[in-house]
Amino acid sequence: MKRFISLFSTLLALLHRSIHHQNSKAGLGGINRKTKSMNMGKIKKGMAARTQNLFNRLIALFLYIYKLKYRNAKVGALILILLFMVSWFTEPIPESNEPLIFDENGNFVAAPPAPPSLTFPLGTDLGARSMVNLILVGIKYTLGAVIGITLIRFFLGIILALLTTLWYPGLKRYFTAFFWPFRYFPPLLAGIILIIPVAAVPIGISPKVILEYQILVLMFIGLPGVYSFILDLIDEIEKQPFVLSSTLMGASKFHTLIKHVWPNIQSHLLLLFTQQMLSVLQLLTFLGIFSLYLGGPHPTALTNDPRLIYRSISNELAGMAGQNFWLIRRAPWMAYSPIVMIAFIAIVVNWMKKGIEDHIAGVVPVRNRANSRAEKEVEEKLSCSRSFVLVGVPEQPAAEHEKKSYYSDLFLEKLRMARGYMCRYKIFRIIDMGALKAAEHISEYPRQIFTALLMVSFVLWAGVFSYAEFLGKDEASPKHKEAKSTEASSEPKESQDLYSYSFTNKEHVPVNYKAELTYQDADAILKGSLHISTVNTTGANQEKIYFHLYPNQFKEPIDGPDWKFILGPSPAPGWMDIADIKVNNKKAEFKVEGTILEIQMKEWESKETAELDIQFNFQLPVNYSNASYDYAAVWLGSFLPKQAVYDKNGWNLDPYSPLGYPFYSETANFDVTIGTAVKYQVLSNAEEANATIESNGENQKYHVKAENLRDFSIVLLDKQYYQAERFMANNDTLVNVWYRPSIDKQEIANRNAMGAGQSIDFFEEIYGTPLPYKELDVIRTGESNPQMAYQGMIFTPGYNFTDNNFSSLSMTEGVIRQWLSGMVGTQGYKEPWVNEGLVSFSLKTYMGEKGYLTSSSAEDQLKQQEEIVRIQKEGQYLSSPLSDFKNINDYSIMMGLQGYNLYAELDNLVKAGKVNKAIKNYVNEYKNKNASGHDLITLFEKAGHPQAKGYFEGWLKQETKE
C-alpha cells in the first residue's frame, strides 16, 4: 500500500511538471486570442488548450489536497458537507396511495414497494416514493442529529473537565465517582431504558418535546466518556516537566490552559470528536432498530390499509432503517438502502479518525520522508541483513523448543481410552454419534442455538410468572366490575346480541326541561329547580320514571386505574342532593341509589303528559369530569337530572363509566336561566344569538332556549383568564376557541380554531348534511380532562393548547361527534361500537385526506393484530358493552383500531363509495333520533351490500377473528 501511494505521488508530480513546462506561456488571454478567428483548426487547438489547462488545475488541486495536514479529516468533512447540502436542497416526494406505479408515458412499472430498476435505482417504499429521494432527504436529519449531539457532548465535557481540573479540583472526585459506572454500563441499554417510556408510542407529547428529551438522554449517556477522556488527557499533560516548571514559576490557570494544555490536546479533541460521531451514529442506528425514532413515533397509514402503524416523523436514516428492518425479507432494498448510506457515512468518519490517529501517533506519510543519500544507504545495508540484534546485547544461540507435558494432556488421553472402551456397546455408540452431531451443529450455529435456548427459558419464566400473578389476583380480589346502579324491572337481562334486532324507540316525543339555577361561587354549589314536561311514549302505563344523576358518581371514593385519569391528582367529592319532587303538583315519593333517581308515578298512562318539579343542590366536585371547576372556570356537562331512555329493552339505567360515551339520551328542549357573578362570561351549547343577559350590580342572569339537544352544557369563564380565537367555516359556522392566554399559546388556539372550522367544511360534505347550529364553542377546561363533545360545544383539555401536533386532530374528533353522538344518538354503554367505529373511520379518512397517514410496517401490523387477538381471547369483543372491557387501553384498541378496520375492509371490498353512501344515509335518516346496530347494518344492506349482516356478524360475533 505504501509503495502504491509513493508511486501515485511521484506520477502526479511528474505530470504536473510536464504540463506546467509545456503551458507556462499559455494563459487564458492567449487561448482567447487564438480562438478569435473561427476556423476549425484554431477552434480545435483552443479546445485542446482549455482541456489541458483544466487538467493541469485538477492535478494541482489533487496535489494540494494530497499534501494537506489532516487531509483525511478535511476531505471527509467536505464530503459530509456536500451530502448535507444535497440533502438540504432535495425536495421530498409526496406519498401515493395508488396501488400501481406508472411512468410518464403511462406504462406500468410495478406495484409498491417496487424493486430496484432503471426508473427507481434503489426501489420504492410502500408509498411509491423513490428510496433515492427518501435517503437524500433523510441525510440532513441524520447528520444534523449526529453532529448536534456530538457537539453538545463535546463542549459540555470540555467545559466540565476544564472546570474540575483547573479551577475547582475539589469537585473532580465527585464527578469522577458519579461517572465511573457509566464506563461499564452499555449506552444502548441506557438509551432504550430512558427513551422507551416517552418515544415508544404516541402519548400526547409533541414531537419537539420528545426530540429535546432524546437529545438530552443521548447527550447524557455519552457525556461520562467524553469527560473521562478529557480529564485523563489533561492529567497526563499536567504531569509533563514543562507544565510543572511553568506552574512553579507562578503561571496562572488561564495561562496554563492557553499556552500548555490547549496546544497539546487539539489533535486529541479532533480525534475524540470523530469517535463520538461514530458512537452517536451507531447508537441512533440501533435505537432505530428498536423502533425508537428521533422525534417519537408518527402514527401513519395508507388509506387503503386499515391498520395504523408508527414511523419516524423525519425519515432520518436510522429511523428509516429501523422501520424497514422488519421488511428485509419482503422488500430488502427498503432496509438496505438507508443501511448502506449509514455505512458510507460511518466509513467516511472512520477514515477521518484514522488520519487523525496517524497524525497523533507520528506516522509520517511517504511524501514527507527525507530522501537523503545517507538514509538510502542505511536502508540498503539493512535490507541486506536478515538477522537483527539489539545494540549492546550479545546475540544468543537459537535454542530448540522443549516439549513439555501437562496434566491436561494426560487427562484427555484417559478420556479417549474410556471412550474407546465404551464404544464397544451399541447404545453408547448411538449416544456418542448424537452428541457429535449436536456438537457440530452448535459449533456451526452457536448464536441461533443459544438464542433459542434463551428465548425458551424466558417464555417459560414469563408463563410461570403470569400464571402465578393471575392466581394471586384471582384469589386476592374479585373481578373488576363497573359501579352498580338500580336496574329497572322492565329491562331484560339477556341482551347479548343487540345488533341482530332494532331496539330503539321511534315514538319519541322531546322532553321539555325548564331550569332555574343559581351558582354560589364561594362554595361551588349550584342550587336549582327543574320543571320537566314529559310524555309517556313507552306504549304502556308506567308506575315509575327514572332519571340519571351522573354527578353522584363522585360522592364516594372510587378505585380503579381508569377512574384515576378522570379524578385527577387532587380530587374532592361532589354530589347532587334532591330536596323535593312533585308530580303534577303533588308531592311524590322517590329514592336515589347511586346515579339513578327513581320517582313513583302511580298511574302514568300511555300518551299522557306528566309535569314534574325537582328541587336540587349540586355540590361541584374537583376532578377532571364533565362537571367540575378550577380557579378560572366552571364547566357543566351532563349535570342536570336527565330522564332515562325507554326503549324495547325497557329503561336504560346504565352506570357512569370511565370508558367511552356512556351518556345515552334522546333529544330534548331546554329553557335555562342561571344567576352568577358578573365576573363570569357565560356560554352554553345553545346559540348565543338566542341568549339574554341581565346585570344587576355584582350579579347577572343568563337566559337561553334551545331545541333538539341531547344534553345541555354551560360554562362560566372568568373574564380575566380567558379570551377567544375565532374562525368562520365556509357555511358561516362561527368557531370560537376559548383559552387561557397566560398559560396557553395563542398560535395553538388559532390553529385549533382553524382545524375545527376546516373539519366542519370537510364533514358537511362527507355526511351530506350541514350543522343545524351556526356556532361551535371549544372550551379549554382543566389540564387533563378527557375531551367531551356536546352539540355546539366541546370541552377540551389544557394539553391541547401546548406544542402538541395532534391538538388539531382532537378538534376534528370533537367536530365528528357533532354528527355522531350529537345528531345521531346510540346506546353508548351496550353498543359502543356503533358510533365509535364510525368516529374512528371518519377521523382516519380525514387524516388520510390531509396527509397525516402513511403506510405501516409489517411488524407493527402484526403487533396490532396480536394485541387484538389477545383482547378477544380475554372476552372483550367489538360488540361488547362497556362493562366487559377491563381497561381503557383494551377499549381504545377495539373501538379505535378494530372499529376502523371493520369499515376500512368493507370499503375495500364493496368499492364504489358504498360505505360513504351508507354513512351519509345513516346520518340523514337518524338525525335527532337514536339508532341501534341493527339499524346501521340495515342501511349498509340498502346501500348496495346485501351480505352486510353476515359481514358485520363476522366482526362482531364473540369469537376470535384472526
Coordinates of C-alpha atoms in Angstrom, one line a residue, residues 38 68 107 111 130 183 319 391 435 459 529 541 543 566 568 573 673 751 795 829 867 874 901 916 924 927 933:
M38 CA -13.3 31.0 -36.4
L68 CA -2.8 18.9 3.3
N107 CA -46.7 2.4 -18.9
A111 CA -46.7 -2.2 -7.6
S130 CA -38.2 6.6 -4.6
R183 CA -17.8 3.4 31.7
G319 CA -35.3 5.6 11.8
V391 CA 23.0 -2.8 20.3
A435 CA -23.6 -36.0 20.8
V459 CA -41.0 -17.8 27.7
S529 CA -85.3 23.9 40.4
N541 CA -98.8 2.5 31.7
E543 CA -95.7 3.4 37.8
I566 CA -60.9 11.3 35.5
G568 CA -57.0 13.9 38.6
P573 CA -66.1 14.7 46.2
T673 CA -81.8 30.6 33.4
R751 CA -54.6 26.5 14.9
F795 CA -64.8 20.6 26.4
Y829 CA -73.0 1.7 27.0
E867 CA -53.0 -7.3 20.5
E874 CA -59.9 -12.4 27.2
N901 CA -60.7 -2.0 10.4
N916 CA -69.6 6.6 2.4
N924 CA -79.6 11.8 7.5
K927 CA -80.9 12.9 12.5
G933 CA -76.5 -1.6 15.5

